[in-house]
Short mmCIF file of C-alpha atoms in Angstrom, two decimals:
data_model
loop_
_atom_site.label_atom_id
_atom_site.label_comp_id
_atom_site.label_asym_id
_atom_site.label_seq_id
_atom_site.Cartn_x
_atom_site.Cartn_y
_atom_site.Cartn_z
CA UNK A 1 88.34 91.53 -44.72
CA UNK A 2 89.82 89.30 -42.25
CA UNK A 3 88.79 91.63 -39.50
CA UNK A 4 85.11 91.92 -40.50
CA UNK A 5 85.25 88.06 -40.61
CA UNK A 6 86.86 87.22 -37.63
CA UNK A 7 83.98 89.87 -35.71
CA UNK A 8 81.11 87.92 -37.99
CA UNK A 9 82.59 84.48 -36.75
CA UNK A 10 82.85 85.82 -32.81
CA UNK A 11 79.07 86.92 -32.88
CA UNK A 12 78.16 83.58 -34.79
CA UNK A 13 79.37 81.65 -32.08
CA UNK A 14 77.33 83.83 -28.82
CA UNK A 15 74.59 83.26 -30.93
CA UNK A 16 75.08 79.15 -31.70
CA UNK A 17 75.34 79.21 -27.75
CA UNK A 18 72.52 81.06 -27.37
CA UNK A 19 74.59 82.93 -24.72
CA UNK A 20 73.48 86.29 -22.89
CA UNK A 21 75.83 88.23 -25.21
CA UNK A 22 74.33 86.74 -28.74
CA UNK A 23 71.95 89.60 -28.57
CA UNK A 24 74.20 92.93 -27.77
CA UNK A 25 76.88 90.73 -30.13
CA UNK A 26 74.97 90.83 -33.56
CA UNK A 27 73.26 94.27 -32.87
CA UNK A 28 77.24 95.57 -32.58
CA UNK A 29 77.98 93.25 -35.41
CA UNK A 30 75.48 94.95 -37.86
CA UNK A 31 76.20 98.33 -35.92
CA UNK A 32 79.58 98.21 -37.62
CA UNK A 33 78.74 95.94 -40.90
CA UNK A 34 75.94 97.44 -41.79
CA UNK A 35 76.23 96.24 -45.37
CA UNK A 36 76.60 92.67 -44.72
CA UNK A 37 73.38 90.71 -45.55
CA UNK A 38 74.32 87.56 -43.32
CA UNK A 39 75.15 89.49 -40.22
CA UNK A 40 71.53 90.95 -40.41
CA UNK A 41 70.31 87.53 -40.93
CA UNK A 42 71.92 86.21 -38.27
CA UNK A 43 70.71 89.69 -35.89
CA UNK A 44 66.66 88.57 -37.45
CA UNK A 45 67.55 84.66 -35.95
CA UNK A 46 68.40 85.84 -32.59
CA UNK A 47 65.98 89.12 -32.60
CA UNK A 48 63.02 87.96 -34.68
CA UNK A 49 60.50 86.96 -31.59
CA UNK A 50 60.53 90.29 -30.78
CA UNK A 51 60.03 92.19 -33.68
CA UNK A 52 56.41 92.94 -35.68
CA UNK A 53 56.12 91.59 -39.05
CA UNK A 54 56.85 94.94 -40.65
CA UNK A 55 60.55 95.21 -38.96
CA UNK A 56 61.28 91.42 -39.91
CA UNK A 57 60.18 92.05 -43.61
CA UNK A 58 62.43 95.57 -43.72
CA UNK A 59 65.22 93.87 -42.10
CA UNK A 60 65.32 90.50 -44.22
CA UNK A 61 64.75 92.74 -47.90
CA UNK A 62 67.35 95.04 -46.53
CA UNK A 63 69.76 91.39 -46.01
CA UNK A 64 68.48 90.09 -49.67
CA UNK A 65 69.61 93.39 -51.00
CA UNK A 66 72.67 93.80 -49.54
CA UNK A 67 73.70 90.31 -50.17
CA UNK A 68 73.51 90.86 -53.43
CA UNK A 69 77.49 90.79 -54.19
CA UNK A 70 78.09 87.65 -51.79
CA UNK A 71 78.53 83.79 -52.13
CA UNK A 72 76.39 81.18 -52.93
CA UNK A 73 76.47 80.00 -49.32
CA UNK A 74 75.17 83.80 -47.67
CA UNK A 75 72.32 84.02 -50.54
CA UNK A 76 71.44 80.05 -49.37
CA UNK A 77 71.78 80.70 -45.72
CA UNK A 78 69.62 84.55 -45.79
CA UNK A 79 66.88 82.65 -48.22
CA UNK A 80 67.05 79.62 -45.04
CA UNK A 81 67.02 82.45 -42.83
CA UNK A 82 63.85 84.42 -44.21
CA UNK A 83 61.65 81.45 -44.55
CA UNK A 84 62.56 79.94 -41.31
CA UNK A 85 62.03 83.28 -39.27
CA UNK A 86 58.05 83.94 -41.16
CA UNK A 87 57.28 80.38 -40.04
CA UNK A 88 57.44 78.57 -43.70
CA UNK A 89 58.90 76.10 -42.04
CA UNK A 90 58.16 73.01 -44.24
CA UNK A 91 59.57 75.33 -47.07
CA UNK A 92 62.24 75.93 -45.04
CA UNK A 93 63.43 72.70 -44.27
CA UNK A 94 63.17 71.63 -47.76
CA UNK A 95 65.18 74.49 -48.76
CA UNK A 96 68.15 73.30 -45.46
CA UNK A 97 68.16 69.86 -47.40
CA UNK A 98 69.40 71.49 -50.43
CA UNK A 99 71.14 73.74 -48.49
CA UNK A 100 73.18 71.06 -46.57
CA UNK A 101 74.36 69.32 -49.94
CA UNK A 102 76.27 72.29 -50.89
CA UNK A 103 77.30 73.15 -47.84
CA UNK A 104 77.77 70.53 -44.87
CA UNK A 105 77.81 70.70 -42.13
CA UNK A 106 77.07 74.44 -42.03
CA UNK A 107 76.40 75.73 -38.21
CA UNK A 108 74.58 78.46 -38.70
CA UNK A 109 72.05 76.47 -41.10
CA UNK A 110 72.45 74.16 -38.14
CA UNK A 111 70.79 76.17 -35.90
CA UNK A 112 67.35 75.64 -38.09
CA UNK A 113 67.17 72.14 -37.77
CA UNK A 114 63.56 73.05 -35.67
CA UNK A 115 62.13 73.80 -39.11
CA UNK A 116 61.67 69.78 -39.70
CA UNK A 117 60.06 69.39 -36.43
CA UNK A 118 58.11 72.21 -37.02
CA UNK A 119 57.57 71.79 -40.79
CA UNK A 120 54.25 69.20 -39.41
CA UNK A 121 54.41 65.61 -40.83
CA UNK A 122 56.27 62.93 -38.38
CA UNK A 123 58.56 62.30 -41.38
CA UNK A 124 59.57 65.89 -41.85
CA UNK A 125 60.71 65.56 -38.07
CA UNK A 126 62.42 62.25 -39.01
CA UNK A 127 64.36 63.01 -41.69
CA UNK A 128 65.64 66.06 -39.88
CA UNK A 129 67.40 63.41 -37.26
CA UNK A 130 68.57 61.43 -39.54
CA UNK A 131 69.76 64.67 -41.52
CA UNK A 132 71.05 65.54 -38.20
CA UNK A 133 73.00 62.79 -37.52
CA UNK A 134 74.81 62.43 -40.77
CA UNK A 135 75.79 66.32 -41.02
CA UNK A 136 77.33 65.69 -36.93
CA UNK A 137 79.25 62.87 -38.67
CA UNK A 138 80.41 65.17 -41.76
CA UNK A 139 81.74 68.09 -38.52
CA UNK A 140 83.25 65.66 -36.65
CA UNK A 141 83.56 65.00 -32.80
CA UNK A 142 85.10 68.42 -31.94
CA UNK A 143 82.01 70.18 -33.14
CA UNK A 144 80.22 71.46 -30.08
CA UNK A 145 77.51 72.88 -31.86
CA UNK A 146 76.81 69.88 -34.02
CA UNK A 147 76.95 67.36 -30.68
CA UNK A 148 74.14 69.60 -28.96
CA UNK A 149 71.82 69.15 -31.50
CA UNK A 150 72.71 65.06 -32.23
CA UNK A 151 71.99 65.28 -28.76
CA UNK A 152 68.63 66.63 -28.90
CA UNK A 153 68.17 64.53 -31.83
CA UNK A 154 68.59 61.65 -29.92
CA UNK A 155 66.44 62.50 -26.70
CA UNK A 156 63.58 63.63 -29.64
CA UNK A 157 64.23 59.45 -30.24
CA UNK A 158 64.29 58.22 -26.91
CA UNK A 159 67.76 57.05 -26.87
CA UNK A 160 68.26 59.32 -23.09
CA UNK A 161 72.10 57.88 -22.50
CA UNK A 162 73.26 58.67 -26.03
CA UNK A 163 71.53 62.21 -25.50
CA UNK A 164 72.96 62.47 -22.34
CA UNK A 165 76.47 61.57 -23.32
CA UNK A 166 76.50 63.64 -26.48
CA UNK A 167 75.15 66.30 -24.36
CA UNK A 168 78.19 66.10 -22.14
CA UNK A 169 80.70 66.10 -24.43
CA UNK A 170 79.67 68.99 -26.08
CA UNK A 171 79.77 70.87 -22.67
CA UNK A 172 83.06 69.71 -22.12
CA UNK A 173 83.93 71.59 -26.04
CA UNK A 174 82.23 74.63 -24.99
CA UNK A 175 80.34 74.80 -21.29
CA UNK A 176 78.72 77.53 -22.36
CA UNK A 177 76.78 75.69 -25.07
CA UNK A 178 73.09 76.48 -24.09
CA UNK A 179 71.44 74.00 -27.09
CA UNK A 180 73.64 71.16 -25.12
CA UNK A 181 72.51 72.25 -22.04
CA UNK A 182 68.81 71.86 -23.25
CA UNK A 183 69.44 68.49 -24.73
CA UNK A 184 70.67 67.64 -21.33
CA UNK A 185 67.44 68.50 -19.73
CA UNK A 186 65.45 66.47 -22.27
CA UNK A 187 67.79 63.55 -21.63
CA UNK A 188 66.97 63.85 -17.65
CA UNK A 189 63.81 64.88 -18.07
CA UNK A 190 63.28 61.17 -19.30
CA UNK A 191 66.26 60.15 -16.64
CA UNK A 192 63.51 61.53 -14.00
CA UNK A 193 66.52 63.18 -12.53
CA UNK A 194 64.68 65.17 -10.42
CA UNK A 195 66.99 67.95 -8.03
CA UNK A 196 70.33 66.37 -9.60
CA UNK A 197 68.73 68.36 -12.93
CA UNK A 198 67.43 71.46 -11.28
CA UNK A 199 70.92 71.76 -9.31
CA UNK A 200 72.52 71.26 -12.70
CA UNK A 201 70.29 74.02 -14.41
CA UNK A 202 70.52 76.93 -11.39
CA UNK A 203 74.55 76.36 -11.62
CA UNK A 204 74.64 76.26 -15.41
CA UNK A 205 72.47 79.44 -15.40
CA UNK A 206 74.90 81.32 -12.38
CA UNK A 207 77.77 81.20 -15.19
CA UNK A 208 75.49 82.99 -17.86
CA UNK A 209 72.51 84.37 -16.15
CA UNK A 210 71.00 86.64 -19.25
CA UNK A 211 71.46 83.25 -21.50
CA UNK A 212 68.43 83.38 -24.28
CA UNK A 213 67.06 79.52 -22.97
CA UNK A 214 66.40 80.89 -19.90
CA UNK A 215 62.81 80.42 -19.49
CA UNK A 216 62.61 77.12 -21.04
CA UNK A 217 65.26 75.72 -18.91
CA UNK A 218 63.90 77.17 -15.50
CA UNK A 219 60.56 74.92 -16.90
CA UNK A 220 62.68 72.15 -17.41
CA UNK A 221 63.50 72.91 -13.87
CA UNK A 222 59.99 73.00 -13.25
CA UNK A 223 59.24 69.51 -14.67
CA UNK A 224 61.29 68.07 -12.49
CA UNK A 225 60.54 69.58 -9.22
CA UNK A 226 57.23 68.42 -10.35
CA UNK A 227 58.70 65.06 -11.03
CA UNK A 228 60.15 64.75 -6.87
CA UNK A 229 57.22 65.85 -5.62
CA UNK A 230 58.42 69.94 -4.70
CA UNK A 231 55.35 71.55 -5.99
CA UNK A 232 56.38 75.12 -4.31
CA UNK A 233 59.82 74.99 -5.99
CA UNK A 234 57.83 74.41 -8.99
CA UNK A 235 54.98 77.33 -8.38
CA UNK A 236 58.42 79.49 -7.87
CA UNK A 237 59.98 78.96 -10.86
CA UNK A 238 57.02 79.30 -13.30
CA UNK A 239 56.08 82.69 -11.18
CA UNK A 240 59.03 84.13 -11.54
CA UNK A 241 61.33 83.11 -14.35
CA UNK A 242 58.19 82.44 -17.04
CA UNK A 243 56.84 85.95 -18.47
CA UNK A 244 53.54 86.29 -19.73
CA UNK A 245 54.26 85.36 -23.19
CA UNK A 246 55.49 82.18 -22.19
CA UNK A 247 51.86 80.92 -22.28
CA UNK A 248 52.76 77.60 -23.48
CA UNK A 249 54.66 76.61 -21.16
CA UNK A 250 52.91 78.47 -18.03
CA UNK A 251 50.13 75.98 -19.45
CA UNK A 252 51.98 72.83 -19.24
CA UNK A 253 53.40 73.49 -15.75
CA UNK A 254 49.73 74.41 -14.72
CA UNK A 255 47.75 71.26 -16.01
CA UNK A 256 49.97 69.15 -14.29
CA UNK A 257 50.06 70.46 -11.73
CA UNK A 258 46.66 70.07 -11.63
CA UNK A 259 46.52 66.70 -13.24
CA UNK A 260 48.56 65.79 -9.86
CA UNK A 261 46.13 67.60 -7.80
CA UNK A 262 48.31 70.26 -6.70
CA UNK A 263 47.52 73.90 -6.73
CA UNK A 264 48.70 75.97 -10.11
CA UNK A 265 51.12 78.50 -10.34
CA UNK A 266 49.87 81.92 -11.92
CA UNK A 267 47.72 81.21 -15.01
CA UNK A 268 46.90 82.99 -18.56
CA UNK A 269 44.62 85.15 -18.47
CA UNK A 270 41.13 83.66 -20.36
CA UNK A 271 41.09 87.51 -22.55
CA UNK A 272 44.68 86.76 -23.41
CA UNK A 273 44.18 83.51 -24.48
CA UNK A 274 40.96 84.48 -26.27
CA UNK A 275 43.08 87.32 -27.86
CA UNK A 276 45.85 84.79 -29.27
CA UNK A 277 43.48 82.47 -30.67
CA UNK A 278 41.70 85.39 -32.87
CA UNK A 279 45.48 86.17 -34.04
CA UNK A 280 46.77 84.72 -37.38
CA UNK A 281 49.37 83.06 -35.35
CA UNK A 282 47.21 81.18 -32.93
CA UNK A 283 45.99 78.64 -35.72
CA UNK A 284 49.45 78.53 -37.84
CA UNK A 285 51.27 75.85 -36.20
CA UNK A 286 48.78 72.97 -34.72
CA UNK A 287 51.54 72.57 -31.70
CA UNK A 288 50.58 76.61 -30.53
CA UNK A 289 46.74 76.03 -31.01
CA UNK A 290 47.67 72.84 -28.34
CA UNK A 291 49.47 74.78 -26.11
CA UNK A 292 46.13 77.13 -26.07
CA UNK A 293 43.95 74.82 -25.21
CA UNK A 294 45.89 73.37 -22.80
CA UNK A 295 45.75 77.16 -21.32
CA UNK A 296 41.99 76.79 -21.64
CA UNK A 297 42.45 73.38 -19.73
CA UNK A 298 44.17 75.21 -16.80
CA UNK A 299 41.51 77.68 -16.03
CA UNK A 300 38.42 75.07 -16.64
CA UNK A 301 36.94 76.83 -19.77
CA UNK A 302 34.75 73.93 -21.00
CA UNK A 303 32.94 75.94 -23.73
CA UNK A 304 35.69 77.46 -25.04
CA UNK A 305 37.80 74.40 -25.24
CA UNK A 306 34.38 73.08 -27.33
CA UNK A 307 34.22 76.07 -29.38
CA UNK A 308 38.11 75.29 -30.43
CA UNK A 309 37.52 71.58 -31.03
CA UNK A 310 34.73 72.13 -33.92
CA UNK A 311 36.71 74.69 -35.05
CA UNK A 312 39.49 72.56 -35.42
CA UNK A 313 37.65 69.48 -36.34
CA UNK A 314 36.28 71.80 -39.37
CA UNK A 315 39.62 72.79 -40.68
CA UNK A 316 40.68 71.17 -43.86
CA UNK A 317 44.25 70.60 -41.97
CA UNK A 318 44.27 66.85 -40.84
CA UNK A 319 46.48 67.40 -37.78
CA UNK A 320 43.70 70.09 -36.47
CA UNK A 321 41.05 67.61 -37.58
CA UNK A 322 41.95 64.39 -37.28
CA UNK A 323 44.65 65.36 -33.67
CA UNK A 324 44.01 68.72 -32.69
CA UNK A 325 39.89 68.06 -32.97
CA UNK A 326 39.76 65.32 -30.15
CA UNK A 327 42.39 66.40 -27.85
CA UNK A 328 40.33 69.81 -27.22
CA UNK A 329 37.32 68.06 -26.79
CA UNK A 330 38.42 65.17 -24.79
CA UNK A 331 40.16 68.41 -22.12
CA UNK A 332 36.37 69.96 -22.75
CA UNK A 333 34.62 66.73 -21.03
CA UNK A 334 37.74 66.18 -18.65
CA UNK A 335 37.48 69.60 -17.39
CA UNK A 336 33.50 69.33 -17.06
CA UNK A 337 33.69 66.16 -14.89
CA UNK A 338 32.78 63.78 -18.13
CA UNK A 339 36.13 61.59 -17.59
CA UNK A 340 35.41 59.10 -19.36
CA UNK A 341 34.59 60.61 -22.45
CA UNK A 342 37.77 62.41 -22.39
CA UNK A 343 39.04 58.37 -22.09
CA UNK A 344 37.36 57.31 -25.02
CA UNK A 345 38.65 60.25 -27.58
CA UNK A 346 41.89 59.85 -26.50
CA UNK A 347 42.65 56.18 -26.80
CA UNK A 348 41.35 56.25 -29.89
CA UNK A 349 43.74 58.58 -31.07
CA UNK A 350 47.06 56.43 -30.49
CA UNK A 351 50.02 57.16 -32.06
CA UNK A 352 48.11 59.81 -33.81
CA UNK A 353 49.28 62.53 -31.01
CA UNK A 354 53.01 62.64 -32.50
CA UNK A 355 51.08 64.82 -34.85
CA UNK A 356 50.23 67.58 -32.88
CA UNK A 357 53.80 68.19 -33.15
CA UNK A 358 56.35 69.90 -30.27
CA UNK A 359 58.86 67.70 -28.92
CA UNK A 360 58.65 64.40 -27.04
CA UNK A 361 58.31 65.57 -23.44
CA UNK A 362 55.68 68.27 -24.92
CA UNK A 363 53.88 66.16 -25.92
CA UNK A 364 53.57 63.79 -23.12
CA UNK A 365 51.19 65.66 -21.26
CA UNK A 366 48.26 63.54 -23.33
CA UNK A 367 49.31 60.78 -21.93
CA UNK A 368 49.30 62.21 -18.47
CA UNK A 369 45.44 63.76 -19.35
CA UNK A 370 44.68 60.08 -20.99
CA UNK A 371 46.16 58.81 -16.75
CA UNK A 372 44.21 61.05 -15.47
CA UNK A 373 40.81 60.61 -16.72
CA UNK A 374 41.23 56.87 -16.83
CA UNK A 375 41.62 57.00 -12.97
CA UNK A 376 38.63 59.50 -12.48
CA UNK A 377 36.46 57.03 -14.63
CA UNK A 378 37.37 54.06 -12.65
CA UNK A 379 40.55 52.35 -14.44
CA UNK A 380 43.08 53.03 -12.37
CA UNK A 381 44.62 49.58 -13.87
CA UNK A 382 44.65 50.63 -17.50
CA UNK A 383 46.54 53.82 -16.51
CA UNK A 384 48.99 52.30 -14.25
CA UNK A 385 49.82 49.99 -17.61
CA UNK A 386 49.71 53.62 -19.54
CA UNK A 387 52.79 54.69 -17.05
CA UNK A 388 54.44 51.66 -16.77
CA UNK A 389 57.48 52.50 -18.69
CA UNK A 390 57.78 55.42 -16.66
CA UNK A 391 57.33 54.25 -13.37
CA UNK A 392 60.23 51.82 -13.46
CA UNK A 393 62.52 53.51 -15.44
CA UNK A 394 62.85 57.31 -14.33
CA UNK A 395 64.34 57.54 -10.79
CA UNK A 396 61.99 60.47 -9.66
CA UNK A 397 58.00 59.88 -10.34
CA UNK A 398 56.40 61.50 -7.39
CA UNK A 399 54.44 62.99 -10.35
CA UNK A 400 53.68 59.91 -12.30
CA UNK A 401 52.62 58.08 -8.73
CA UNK A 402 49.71 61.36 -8.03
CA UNK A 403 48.21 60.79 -11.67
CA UNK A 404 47.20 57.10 -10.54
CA UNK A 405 45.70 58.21 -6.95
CA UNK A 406 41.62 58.48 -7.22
CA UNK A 407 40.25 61.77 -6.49
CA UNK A 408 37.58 61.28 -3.78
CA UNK A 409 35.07 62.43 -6.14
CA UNK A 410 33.82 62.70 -10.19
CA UNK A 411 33.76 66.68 -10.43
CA UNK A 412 35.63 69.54 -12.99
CA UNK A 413 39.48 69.75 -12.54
CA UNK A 414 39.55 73.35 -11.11
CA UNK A 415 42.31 75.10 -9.21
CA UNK A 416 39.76 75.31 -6.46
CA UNK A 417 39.84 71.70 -5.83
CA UNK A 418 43.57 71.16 -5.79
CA UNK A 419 44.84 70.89 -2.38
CA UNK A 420 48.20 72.88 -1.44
CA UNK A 421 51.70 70.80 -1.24
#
């Protein structure tokens, strides 16, 4: 009924914008179309993080069932939509390709492009640009939805103006767009905008305050107080906006922070950490198993980090193996005062740390530990090459300039020994 449709399309778009309503929008939605298997889909999308397994399962046979009696295209996007939400995400990006050839251009498909980054080989993540880029071309310019995630794309590929621009104009089609105003904060994150992108973030946020990217873009924020040097603005923001689930990226704030020599915000607890890594989760998707060692990093658990590099180097998996393996081991010997080992297991690993997965400015931070322990170990030269690029081209790099500044002594990176800024 046009009705029914017109209410399916109107929660659609809250939750394409990721907006504060998207969740309140397709609980109402199923509320009154309880029968319709793609507005339960959509409802597991936005709701899925914070259900058990057990709910997800009952609610995606329940959207299966019900879309028994609908199109080709709700069947297509509910089977996307069950296999993206219980993480099969190389099976669900396979499926998207197929997916996209009957149906371009799709937006709600659209929304799980992450499955090719996610999916683990580099040239899943590829092909999901370039997959990108031609379905933006099939939608057209006045697609909103479509020029936030070419914009992403294109940050994900270091092209920061073109992610930037696209960004823009898709904020101009909808301001309320809050995939284009994460592409945006990749884009300056690279820009080294510094305050001109926290300013931007705090006044985006004012107009939609409850907006689902929240947390991740208050640690954009973060980054970049980091990157101009305003260490308390930074401890603020990953204090109060980050909740304790948000271990990832209360890690990555922390370690460089402490990388820099600056004192962390509030850390993981080690039990909680411990606790994560026993879970089936914390050794499903190589990028999370990072993230937990990086957690490890923050509170200078040496054996632990150990204990999860043989595991890792023993798993049949070659990103935990041949990636995962030396990265853990490498923050093992950094956080032990052994900086130079830590040098030596990660220059050997190249190119190899696109692997671990996680986006671009994710995965960064091993070049920052790779800085880091080539100036404790005496080569502050070789790590000023190592930042280069970054040191001429972003306009803020109070962070960048702390990572080449010898410590006064070889000891274990510790909060203790950061000094307060």
């Amino acid at each position: 009924m046009p009705g029914e449709a017109a209410a399916r399309d109107a929660a659609v778009r809250e939750y394409l914008a990721m907006t504060g309503c998207a969740v309140p929008a397709v609980r109402r939605l199923v509320r009154d179309q309880p029968r319709c298997g793609l507005a339960r889909a959509v409802a597991a999308l936005v709701q899925s993080g914070d259900w058990d397994d057990g709910r997800l399962r009952a609610e995606m046979v329940t959207a299966h069932r019900d879309a028994h009696g609908s199109g080709a295209r709700d069947r297509s996007l509910i089977h996307a939509v069950h296999l993206y939400t219980h993480r099969q995400y190389r099976a669900a990006a396979d499926h998207l390709v197929v997916h996209f050839a009957q149906f371009p251009a799709d937006e709600i498909a659209g929304s799980m492009l992450g499955a090719f980054a996610l999916a683990g080989p580099v040239e899943y993540r590829e092909y999901g640009e370039q997959l990108t880029e031609q379905q933006y071309a099939l939608a057209g310019p006045e697609s909103w939805a479509w020029a936030s995630w070419l914009a992403a794309a294109r940050a994900e590929q270091g092209r920061t103006d073109e992610a930037w621009n696209l960004a823009q104009h898709a904020l101009r089609l909808n301001p309320r767009s809050g995939p284009a105003a994460h592409a945006r904060a990749h884009a300056e994150h690279d820009q080294g905008a510094g305050p001109a992108a926290t300013v931007f973030i705090d006044s985006w946020l004012q107009g939609d305050p409850r907006a689902l990217q929240r947390p991740h873009l208050q640690w954009h924020a973060a980054l970049q107080a980091i990157a101009s040097g305003d260490f308390a603005d930074a401890r603020r923001r990953a204090d109060s906006e980050l909740r304790d689930g948000d271990v990832g990226m209360r890690a990555a704030t922390n370690w460089r922070l402490l990388l820099a020599g600056q004192v962390p915000a509030r850390g993981t607890e080690r039990e909680q950490v411990l606790r994560l890594l026993a879970e089936p989760g914390g050794w499903a998707e190589v990028f999370h198993t990072f993230q937990l060692a990086l957690a490890l990093a923050v509170i200078a658990d040496s054996d632990a980090l150990t204990a999860l590099a043989r595991r890792a180097a023993a798993d049949p998996r070659h990103d935990y193996a041949g990636v995962l393996a030396p990265v853990a081991e490498a923050l093992a010997h950094l956080t032990a005062g052994l900086p130079g080992n830590a040098v030596d297991l990660l220059t050997a690993l190249g190119h190899r740390t696109e692997r671990l997965g996680g986006v671009r400015v994710e995965r960064e931070i091993v070049h920052d530990t790779l800085a880091r322990a080539l100036v404790d170990a005496g080569c502050p030269d070789r790590a000023a090459h190592l930042l280069h690029h970054r040191t001429t081209t972003r306009r803020h790099h109070t962070y960048e300039d702390l990572l080449l500044i010898p410590r006064p002594r070889s000891a274990p990176m510790s909060p203790a020994d950061a000094p307060t800024t």
